[in-house]
CSV table of C-alpha atoms in Angstrom, one decimal:
chain,number,residue,atom,x,y,z
A,1,MET,CA,95.7,34.6,168.5
A,2,THR,CA,98.2,35.3,165.8
A,3,TYR,CA,101.5,37.2,166.5
A,4,GLU,CA,100.2,40.2,164.6
A,5,LYS,CA,97.0,40.5,166.8
A,6,ILE,CA,99.1,40.1,170.0
A,7,LYS,CA,101.4,43.0,168.9
A,8,THR,CA,98.4,45.2,168.0
A,9,VAL,CA,96.8,44.6,171.5
A,10,ILE,CA,100.0,45.4,173.3
A,11,LEU,CA,100.5,48.6,171.3
A,12,ALA,CA,96.9,49.7,172.0
A,13,ILE,CA,97.4,49.1,175.8
A,14,LEU,CA,100.6,51.2,175.7
A,15,VAL,CA,98.8,54.0,173.9
A,16,LEU,CA,96.0,53.9,176.5
A,17,VAL,CA,98.5,53.9,179.4
A,18,SER,CA,100.3,56.9,177.8
A,19,ILE,CA,97.1,58.8,177.4
A,20,PHE,CA,96.2,58.1,181.0
A,21,LEU,CA,99.5,59.2,182.4
A,22,TYR,CA,99.4,62.4,180.2
A,23,TYR,CA,96.0,63.1,181.7
A,24,ILE,CA,97.2,62.6,185.3
A,25,LEU,CA,100.2,64.8,184.7
A,26,TRP,CA,98.2,67.8,183.4
A,27,THR,CA,95.2,67.5,185.8
A,28,HIS,CA,97.0,66.8,189.0
A,29,GLN,CA,97.2,69.8,191.4
A,30,GLY,CA,100.3,69.4,193.5
A,31,ASN,CA,100.3,70.6,197.1
A,32,TYR,CA,103.4,72.7,196.8
A,33,GLU,CA,104.3,75.5,199.3
A,34,THR,CA,105.2,78.8,197.9
A,35,LEU,CA,108.9,79.4,198.1
A,36,LYS,CA,109.8,82.1,200.6
A,37,LYS,CA,111.9,84.9,199.5
A,38,ILE,CA,115.5,84.7,200.6
A,39,PRO,CA,116.2,87.7,202.7
A,40,THR,CA,119.0,90.0,201.4
A,41,VAL,CA,121.8,90.8,203.6
A,42,GLU,CA,121.9,94.6,204.4
A,43,PRO,CA,125.4,96.1,204.6
A,44,GLU,CA,126.7,96.8,208.1
A,45,MET,CA,126.7,100.5,209.2
A,46,PHE,CA,129.7,101.6,211.3
A,47,GLY,CA,128.4,105.2,211.7
A,48,LYS,CA,125.6,107.4,210.4
A,49,SER,CA,124.3,108.3,206.9
A,50,LYS,CA,123.6,112.0,206.2
A,51,GLU,CA,121.8,114.3,203.7
A,52,ILE,CA,123.7,116.4,201.2
A,53,GLY,CA,122.9,119.6,203.1
A,54,GLU,CA,124.4,118.1,206.3
A,55,VAL,CA,127.8,117.7,204.6
A,56,VAL,CA,127.9,120.4,201.9
A,57,LYS,CA,127.6,123.5,204.0
A,58,PRO,CA,129.4,126.8,204.7
A,59,ASP,CA,132.0,127.0,207.4
A,60,ARG,CA,132.1,130.8,208.0
A,61,ILE,CA,130.0,134.0,207.6
A,62,TYR,CA,131.1,137.6,207.3
A,63,GLN,CA,128.9,140.7,207.6
A,64,HIS,CA,130.0,143.9,206.0
A,65,LEU,CA,128.4,146.8,207.8
A,66,ASN,CA,129.4,150.5,207.8
A,67,GLY,CA,133.0,149.8,206.6
A,68,GLN,CA,133.5,147.1,209.2
A,69,HIS,CA,133.8,143.3,208.8
A,70,TYR,CA,132.3,141.0,211.3
A,71,GLY,CA,132.9,137.2,211.1
A,72,THR,CA,131.8,134.0,212.8
A,73,MET,CA,132.2,130.3,212.4
A,74,ASP,CA,129.4,129.4,214.7
A,75,SER,CA,127.6,126.4,213.4
A,76,MET,CA,124.1,127.4,214.8
A,77,GLU,CA,124.3,130.8,213.1
A,78,ILE,CA,125.4,129.2,209.8
A,79,SER,CA,122.5,126.7,210.0
A,80,ASP,CA,119.9,129.5,210.7
A,81,VAL,CA,121.2,131.5,207.7
A,82,ILE,CA,121.1,128.5,205.3
A,83,ASN,CA,117.6,127.5,206.5
A,84,THR,CA,116.5,131.1,205.8
A,85,LEU,CA,118.0,131.0,202.2
A,86,LYS,CA,116.1,127.7,201.5
A,87,LYS,CA,112.9,129.6,201.6
A,88,TRP,CA,113.8,132.1,198.9
A,89,ASP,CA,113.0,132.0,195.2
A,90,TYR,CA,116.0,132.5,193.0
A,91,ASN,CA,115.3,133.9,189.5
A,92,ASN,CA,117.0,135.0,186.3
A,93,ILE,CA,120.4,133.6,187.3
A,94,LYS,CA,123.0,135.0,184.8
A,95,ASN,CA,126.7,135.0,184.3
A,96,ILE,CA,128.1,138.6,184.9
A,97,SER,CA,131.8,137.4,185.0
A,98,PRO,CA,132.7,139.4,181.9
A,99,GLU,CA,131.7,142.6,183.8
A,100,ILE,CA,133.9,141.7,186.8
A,101,LYS,CA,137.6,142.3,186.2
A,102,ASN,CA,138.6,141.9,189.9
A,103,ILE,CA,136.5,139.8,192.2
A,104,SER,CA,138.2,141.0,195.4
A,105,SER,CA,137.4,144.6,194.5
A,106,PHE,CA,133.8,143.6,193.5
A,107,ILE,CA,133.3,142.0,197.0
A,108,GLN,CA,134.8,145.0,198.8
A,109,LYS,CA,132.4,147.3,197.1
A,110,GLN,CA,129.5,145.3,198.6
A,111,ASP,CA,129.9,147.1,202.0
A,112,HIS,CA,126.4,146.4,203.1
A,113,SER,CA,126.1,142.7,202.7
A,114,MET,CA,126.6,139.2,204.1
A,115,GLU,CA,129.2,136.9,202.7
A,116,ILE,CA,128.8,133.1,203.1
A,117,ARG,CA,131.8,131.0,202.4
A,118,PHE,CA,132.2,127.3,201.7
A,119,PRO,CA,135.4,125.3,202.3
A,120,GLY,CA,135.5,124.3,198.6
A,121,ASP,CA,133.9,124.8,195.2
A,122,VAL,CA,130.3,123.5,195.1
A,123,PRO,CA,128.4,122.7,191.9
A,124,PHE,CA,125.2,124.8,191.7
A,125,TYR,CA,123.3,121.8,190.2
A,126,LEU,CA,123.9,120.0,193.5
A,127,TYR,CA,123.2,122.8,195.9
A,128,LYS,CA,120.1,124.1,194.1
A,129,THR,CA,118.2,121.0,195.4
A,130,LEU,CA,118.6,122.6,198.8
A,131,LEU,CA,117.7,126.1,197.6
A,132,ASN,CA,114.3,126.9,196.1
A,133,SER,CA,115.7,127.1,192.5
A,134,THR,CA,114.6,125.5,189.2
A,135,GLU,CA,117.3,127.2,187.2
A,136,SER,CA,119.4,124.9,185.0
A,137,ASN,CA,122.7,126.8,185.2
A,138,ASN,CA,125.8,124.7,185.5
A,139,PHE,CA,128.6,126.5,187.4
A,140,ASP,CA,130.6,126.1,190.6
A,141,PHE,CA,130.7,128.5,193.5
A,142,ASP,CA,132.5,128.8,196.9
A,143,THR,CA,130.8,132.1,198.1
A,144,ILE,CA,127.3,133.3,198.4
A,145,LEU,CA,127.1,137.2,198.6
A,146,ILE,CA,123.8,138.7,199.6
A,147,SER,CA,123.4,142.5,199.3
A,148,TYR,CA,121.3,144.1,202.0
A,149,ASP,CA,120.5,146.9,199.5
A,150,ILE,CA,117.5,146.8,197.2
A,151,SER,CA,118.3,147.4,193.5
A,152,LYS,CA,116.7,150.2,191.4
A,153,ASP,CA,114.3,147.5,190.1
A,154,LYS,CA,113.1,147.0,193.7
A,155,GLU,CA,114.6,143.5,193.9
A,156,GLY,CA,117.3,141.9,196.0
A,157,LEU,CA,120.5,140.6,194.6
A,158,VAL,CA,122.3,137.4,195.5
A,159,TYR,CA,125.7,136.5,193.9
A,160,PHE,CA,127.3,133.1,193.5
A,161,ILE,CA,131.0,133.5,193.3
A,162,SER,CA,133.8,131.1,192.5
A,163,ARG,CA,137.1,132.7,193.5
A,164,ASN,CA,139.0,129.8,192.1
A,165,ASN,CA,137.5,130.1,188.7
A,166,GLY,CA,137.0,133.8,188.7
A,167,LYS,CA,133.3,133.5,188.0
A,168,VAL,CA,130.3,135.6,189.3
A,169,TYR,CA,126.6,134.7,188.8
A,170,GLU,CA,123.8,137.1,189.7
A,171,SER,CA,120.3,136.1,190.9
A,172,ASN,CA,117.2,138.2,191.6
A,173,VAL,CA,115.2,137.6,194.9
A,174,SER,CA,112.2,139.3,196.3
A,175,ALA,CA,112.9,142.5,198.2
A,176,SER,CA,110.8,141.1,201.1
A,177,PHE,CA,113.3,138.3,201.5
A,178,ILE,CA,116.1,140.8,202.0
A,179,ASP,CA,114.1,143.0,204.3
A,180,SER,CA,113.5,140.1,206.7
A,181,PHE,CA,117.1,138.9,206.3
A,182,LYS,CA,118.4,142.1,207.7
A,183,ASP,CA,117.6,140.8,211.1
A,184,PHE,CA,120.9,139.0,211.0
A,185,THR,CA,122.7,142.3,211.0
A,186,ASN,CA,121.6,142.7,214.7
A,187,HIS,CA,123.6,139.6,215.6
A,188,ALA,CA,126.9,141.3,214.7
A,189,ALA,CA,126.7,144.3,217.1
A,190,MET,CA,124.8,142.8,220.0
A,191,GLU,CA,126.6,142.4,223.4
A,192,GLY,CA,128.3,139.0,223.7
A,193,SER,CA,128.0,138.5,220.0
A,194,ILE,CA,129.2,135.3,218.3
A,195,TYR,CA,130.7,137.7,215.7
A,196,THR,CA,134.2,139.2,216.1
A,197,THR,CA,135.9,142.1,214.1
A,198,TYR,CA,137.9,141.1,211.1
A,199,PHE,CA,140.0,142.9,208.5
A,200,SER,CA,140.2,142.1,204.8
A,201,HIS,CA,143.4,141.2,202.9
A,202,ASN,CA,143.9,140.7,199.2
A,203,LEU,CA,146.0,137.6,198.4
A,204,THR,CA,145.3,137.8,194.7
A,205,LYS,CA,142.8,139.8,192.5
A,206,ASN,CA,140.3,137.0,192.9
A,207,ASN,CA,141.1,135.9,196.5
A,208,LEU,CA,140.1,138.2,199.3
A,209,ILE,CA,140.4,136.7,202.8
A,210,TYR,CA,139.4,138.0,206.3
A,211,LEU,CA,141.4,137.6,209.5
A,212,PRO,CA,140.6,138.6,213.1
A,213,LYS,CA,141.9,142.0,214.1
A,214,ASN,CA,142.7,141.1,217.7
A,215,ASP,CA,144.1,138.2,219.6
A,216,GLY,CA,141.4,135.6,220.3
A,217,SER,CA,140.7,133.0,222.9
A,218,MET,CA,139.8,129.4,222.0
A,219,LYS,CA,139.2,126.3,224.1
A,220,LYS,CA,141.4,123.3,224.3
A,221,TYR,CA,139.5,120.0,224.3
A,222,ASN,CA,140.2,116.5,225.5
A,223,TYR,CA,137.9,113.6,224.5
A,224,LEU,CA,137.8,109.9,225.3
A,225,TYR,CA,137.3,107.9,222.2
A,226,LYS,CA,136.4,104.4,221.3
A,227,THR,CA,137.5,102.5,218.2
A,228,ILE,CA,135.2,100.8,215.7
A,229,ASP,CA,135.5,97.0,215.7
A,230,SER,CA,137.5,95.7,212.8
A,231,ALA,CA,135.0,93.0,212.1
A,232,LYS,CA,132.3,95.6,211.8
A,233,LEU,CA,134.4,97.6,209.2
A,234,LYS,CA,134.9,94.3,207.3
A,235,ARG,CA,131.2,93.6,207.2
A,236,ALA,CA,130.5,97.1,206.1
A,237,LEU,CA,133.0,97.3,203.2
A,238,PHE,CA,132.9,93.9,201.7
A,239,SER,CA,129.8,92.6,199.8
A,240,ASP,CA,130.4,89.0,201.0
A,241,PRO,CA,132.3,89.0,204.3
A,242,SER,CA,132.3,85.2,204.4
A,243,LEU,CA,134.8,85.1,201.6
A,244,VAL,CA,137.2,87.6,203.3
A,245,GLN,CA,140.5,86.4,204.7
A,246,LYS,CA,142.3,88.0,207.6
A,247,ASN,CA,146.1,88.6,208.1
A,248,ILE,CA,147.8,90.3,210.9
A,249,ILE,CA,151.1,92.1,210.2
A,250,ALA,CA,152.7,93.7,213.3
A,251,ASN,CA,150.0,96.3,214.5
A,252,ARG,CA,148.1,96.2,211.2
A,253,GLU,CA,145.2,94.1,210.2
A,254,GLU,CA,144.5,93.2,206.6
A,255,TYR,CA,141.3,91.8,205.1
A,256,THR,CA,141.3,90.7,201.4
A,257,ASP,CA,139.1,89.0,198.9
A,258,ASP,CA,138.9,89.2,195.1
A,259,THR,CA,137.5,92.7,195.1
A,260,GLY,CA,139.7,94.6,197.4
A,261,LEU,CA,142.1,95.1,200.4
A,262,LEU,CA,141.1,96.6,203.8
A,263,ARG,CA,144.0,97.8,206.0
A,264,ILE,CA,143.4,98.9,209.6
A,265,ASP,CA,146.4,100.4,211.4
A,266,LYS,CA,146.0,100.0,215.1
A,267,ASP,CA,148.7,102.7,216.0
A,268,THR,CA,147.7,105.5,213.6
A,269,HIS,CA,143.9,104.6,213.4
A,270,VAL,CA,144.1,104.9,209.6
A,271,VAL,CA,141.6,102.8,207.7
A,272,SER,CA,142.1,102.4,204.0
A,273,PHE,CA,140.1,100.3,201.6
A,274,LEU,CA,141.8,99.7,198.2
A,275,LYS,CA,140.2,98.2,195.1
A,276,PRO,CA,142.3,97.0,192.1
A,277,SER,CA,142.6,99.3,189.1
A,278,GLU,CA,141.4,98.3,185.7
A,279,ILE,CA,141.6,99.9,182.2
A,280,LEU,CA,141.4,103.7,182.7
A,281,THR,CA,138.3,105.6,181.3
A,282,ASP,CA,137.5,109.2,181.4
A,283,GLY,CA,136.7,109.0,185.1
A,284,THR,CA,133.7,110.1,187.1
A,285,GLU,CA,131.6,112.9,185.7
A,286,LYS,CA,133.0,115.8,187.7
A,287,ASN,CA,129.6,117.4,188.5
A,288,LYS,CA,128.4,114.2,190.2
A,289,MET,CA,131.6,113.3,192.1
A,290,ILE,CA,130.6,115.0,195.3
A,291,GLN,CA,127.1,113.5,195.4
A,292,LYS,CA,128.5,110.0,194.5
A,293,SER,CA,131.1,110.3,197.2
A,294,ILE,CA,128.4,111.2,199.8
A,295,GLU,CA,126.3,108.3,198.7
A,296,PHE,CA,129.2,105.9,199.0
A,297,VAL,CA,129.9,107.0,202.5
A,298,ASN,CA,126.2,106.7,203.3
A,299,GLN,CA,126.1,103.1,202.0
A,300,HIS,CA,128.3,102.2,205.0
A,301,GLY,CA,127.1,104.7,207.5
A,302,GLY,CA,130.6,106.2,207.4
A,303,TRP,CA,129.9,109.6,209.1
A,304,THR,CA,131.3,108.8,212.6
A,305,ASN,CA,131.6,112.5,213.5
A,306,GLN,CA,130.8,116.0,212.1
A,307,TYR,CA,132.3,116.3,208.6
A,308,LYS,CA,132.0,118.9,205.9
A,309,TYR,CA,132.8,118.7,202.2
A,310,GLU,CA,136.2,120.4,201.7
A,311,TYR,CA,137.2,120.1,198.1
A,312,ARG,CA,137.4,117.9,195.0
A,313,TYR,CA,140.6,117.4,193.0
A,314,VAL,CA,140.7,116.2,189.4
A,315,ASP,CA,144.1,115.0,188.2
A,316,LYS,CA,143.9,114.7,184.4
A,317,ASN,CA,147.4,113.2,184.1
A,318,ASP,CA,146.7,110.3,186.4
A,319,ASN,CA,143.0,110.3,185.4
A,320,TYR,CA,141.6,110.1,188.9
A,321,ASP,CA,139.2,112.2,190.9
A,322,LYS,CA,139.4,112.8,194.7
A,323,THR,CA,136.9,114.1,197.1
A,324,THR,CA,137.8,115.2,200.7
A,325,PHE,CA,135.6,115.7,203.7
A,326,ARG,CA,137.1,117.4,206.8
A,327,LEU,CA,136.3,116.9,210.4
A,328,TYR,CA,134.8,119.9,212.3
A,329,ASN,CA,134.2,120.4,216.0
A,330,SER,CA,130.8,121.4,217.5
A,331,ALA,CA,131.8,125.0,217.6
A,332,GLY,CA,132.4,125.1,213.8
A,333,PHE,CA,136.2,125.0,213.6
A,334,PRO,CA,138.1,122.8,211.2
A,335,ILE,CA,140.2,120.0,212.6
A,336,PHE,CA,143.6,118.9,211.2
A,337,ASP,CA,145.7,115.8,211.8
A,338,MET,CA,148.9,117.0,210.1
A,339,GLU,CA,150.7,113.6,210.4
A,340,HIS,CA,148.2,110.8,209.5
A,341,LYS,CA,145.3,112.7,208.1
A,342,ILE,CA,142.7,110.9,210.2
A,343,SER,CA,140.8,114.2,210.4
A,344,ASP,CA,139.9,113.6,206.7
A,345,ILE,CA,137.7,111.2,204.7
A,346,GLN,CA,139.2,110.8,201.3
A,347,ILE,CA,137.6,109.0,198.3
A,348,VAL,CA,139.5,108.4,195.1
A,349,TRP,CA,137.5,107.5,192.0
A,350,GLU,CA,138.6,105.7,188.9
A,351,ASN,CA,136.4,104.1,186.1
A,352,ASN,CA,133.3,105.5,187.8
A,353,ASP,CA,134.0,103.4,190.8
A,354,VAL,CA,135.7,103.9,194.2
A,355,LYS,CA,139.4,103.0,194.0
A,356,THR,CA,140.5,104.1,197.5
A,357,PHE,CA,138.5,105.0,200.6
A,358,ILE,CA,140.5,106.4,203.5
A,359,THR,CA,139.0,107.2,206.9
A,360,SER,CA,139.7,106.4,210.6
A,361,ASN,CA,138.4,103.8,213.0
A,362,LEU,CA,137.7,106.4,215.7
A,363,SER,CA,134.1,106.4,216.7
A,364,THR,CA,132.1,109.5,217.9
A,365,PHE,CA,133.9,111.4,220.6
A,366,GLY,CA,132.5,111.4,224.1
A,367,THR,CA,132.1,114.3,226.5
A,368,ASP,CA,135.0,116.6,226.7
A,369,PHE,CA,137.0,117.0,230.0
A,370,ASP,CA,139.8,119.1,231.4
A,371,THR,CA,138.8,122.0,229.1
A,372,THR,CA,141.0,125.1,229.2
A,373,THR,CA,141.3,128.3,227.3
A,374,THR,CA,144.2,129.6,225.3
A,375,THR,CA,145.0,132.7,223.3
A,376,LEU,CA,145.7,132.8,219.6
A,377,MET,CA,147.6,135.6,218.0
A,378,SER,CA,145.8,138.1,215.8
A,379,GLY,CA,145.5,137.8,212.0
A,380,GLN,CA,147.9,140.7,211.5
A,381,LYS,CA,150.6,138.8,213.3
A,382,VAL,CA,150.0,135.7,211.2
A,383,LEU,CA,150.3,137.7,208.0
A,384,GLU,CA,153.5,139.3,209.2
A,385,TYR,CA,155.0,135.9,210.0
A,386,LEU,CA,154.1,134.4,206.6
A,387,LYS,CA,155.5,137.5,204.8
A,388,GLU,CA,158.8,137.0,206.5
A,389,GLN,CA,159.2,133.4,205.3
A,390,LYS,CA,161.6,133.3,202.4
A,391,ASN,CA,160.2,130.0,201.2
A,392,ILE,CA,156.6,131.2,201.0
A,393,GLU,CA,155.1,133.1,198.0
A,394,MET,CA,152.2,135.0,199.3
A,395,GLU,CA,150.2,134.7,196.1
A,396,LYS,CA,150.2,130.8,196.5
A,397,ILE,CA,148.5,131.1,199.8
A,398,GLN,CA,144.8,130.1,199.3
A,399,ASP,CA,143.4,130.4,202.8
A,400,ILE,CA,144.3,131.1,206.5
A,401,VAL,CA,142.1,129.9,209.3
A,402,MET,CA,141.9,129.2,213.0
A,403,GLY,CA,141.4,125.5,213.8
A,404,TYR,CA,142.4,122.6,215.9
A,405,ASP,CA,145.5,120.3,215.8
A,406,MET,CA,144.3,116.8,216.5
A,407,GLN,CA,146.5,114.4,218.4
A,408,VAL,CA,145.6,110.9,219.6
A,409,ASP,CA,147.5,109.2,222.4
A,410,SER,CA,147.7,105.6,223.6
A,411,GLN,CA,145.4,106.4,226.5
A,412,SER,CA,142.3,106.6,224.3
A,413,ILE,CA,142.3,110.4,224.5
A,414,VAL,CA,141.9,112.8,221.5
A,415,ARG,CA,143.4,116.2,222.2
A,416,LEU,CA,142.4,119.2,220.2
A,417,GLN,CA,144.8,122.1,220.4
A,418,PRO,CA,143.9,125.5,218.9
A,419,SER,CA,146.3,126.7,216.2
A,420,TRP,CA,146.6,128.7,213.0
A,421,PHE,CA,146.6,126.9,209.6
A,422,TYR,CA,147.2,128.1,206.1
A,423,GLU,CA,146.5,126.4,202.7
A,424,TYR,CA,149.4,126.8,200.3
A,425,ASP,CA,149.5,125.4,196.8
A,426,GLU,CA,146.7,122.9,197.5
A,427,LYS,CA,148.1,121.6,200.8
A,428,TRP,CA,147.4,122.6,204.5
A,429,TYR,CA,150.2,123.5,206.9
A,430,GLN,CA,150.3,124.5,210.6
A,431,ILE,CA,151.8,127.5,212.3
A,432,GLU,CA,152.9,126.4,215.7
A,433,THR,CA,151.8,129.2,218.0
A,434,SER,CA,154.6,128.7,220.5
A,435,HIS,CA,157.1,130.4,218.3
A,436,ILE,CA,155.0,131.4,215.2
A,437,GLY,CA,156.3,128.8,212.9
A,438,GLY,CA,158.2,125.6,212.9
A,439,LYS,CA,155.7,122.7,213.0
A,440,ASN,CA,155.0,121.3,209.6
A,441,ASN,CA,155.4,124.6,207.8
A,442,GLY,CA,157.2,122.2,205.5
A,443,LEU,CA,158.2,124.4,202.7
A,444,GLU,CA,162.0,123.9,202.8
């Protein structure tokens, strides 16, 4: 056999082997197992998640009847009123602000009505999801005013008012809704009523407040508390806890990775989660800030107690947005920790992302014990005291409320002491009841 024939035979064999291997490759059915999905790690929850309506809600109600003002902060009454409003249809919402030169006077003329007040301005776009409204109006409000009178067109009138912005929007509702709603007027006059008698006071032409006529009694509360485990907070706030490093500095724990810094102060119970800033943008769209803040807290189950949305603050110079939620007790009164602010949840936004999250590591309070009752001075006495202070300009006062001073001691006890508080130039201050002044009035 010549060399050329041998080479031809070898080449033919190689071609046949290649064809055979190619056939085997394409016709063989491998016995492979289907890859199982890798389970995703759910974030840790250190409290509860809540619906918008559980957080964005009023904190007081006033009924204006026969020239008298009756008020309550009772949480059950507020829930009953709001649940009733959810069943109504709101039509033809229109801006009547140009017709209203003085909001305080406008409200005072509604002397047969219910006034529902929120702690801060609420975007209508957000709250209309709770009300039965398809209106596309875009405005803020802090007050819902419902007239018990039927208009000449045989319709009921509901007003959405922003005292801060000087805006009033009017809506029509069915007269039948108003007729059934009048049942709430009976609550104000009944024996043992949750309502007490108030008087009105004009702070400015747009800011009318109500204060109790008489001295009032409030309970003092003591609660045992537990703290949330630091490791649980770490797992809740970091996306990959395995990459987090821990440092202990005195009575403070610090957890860090490339995305942020978690600080837990064991003495003050302040928990702060900080994320590094980047190039500034126009910030979070203001109408969505409250909703996004609630969603952020929900991601971690961060509602450890009863909180209500209090306000949002937009700082154009520093280009950040802040949303604050305040702690309330079961009776419906606001709670203030004047020193460390652990009565608040604060969320600061930058670049459409959370820059700072501040809360506390106190878990849900237990059953109260050693409860006693104390007397708070009347609203008139509070006004007289504030007017006497040379360092206070009355037109800068935004609100005056009864609430609780929160103190945490080293024996795992939270003490809630009744007191008067006033909001002045965007900050809250306490009036110490022992001598009507002194503690943290802070306006030297």
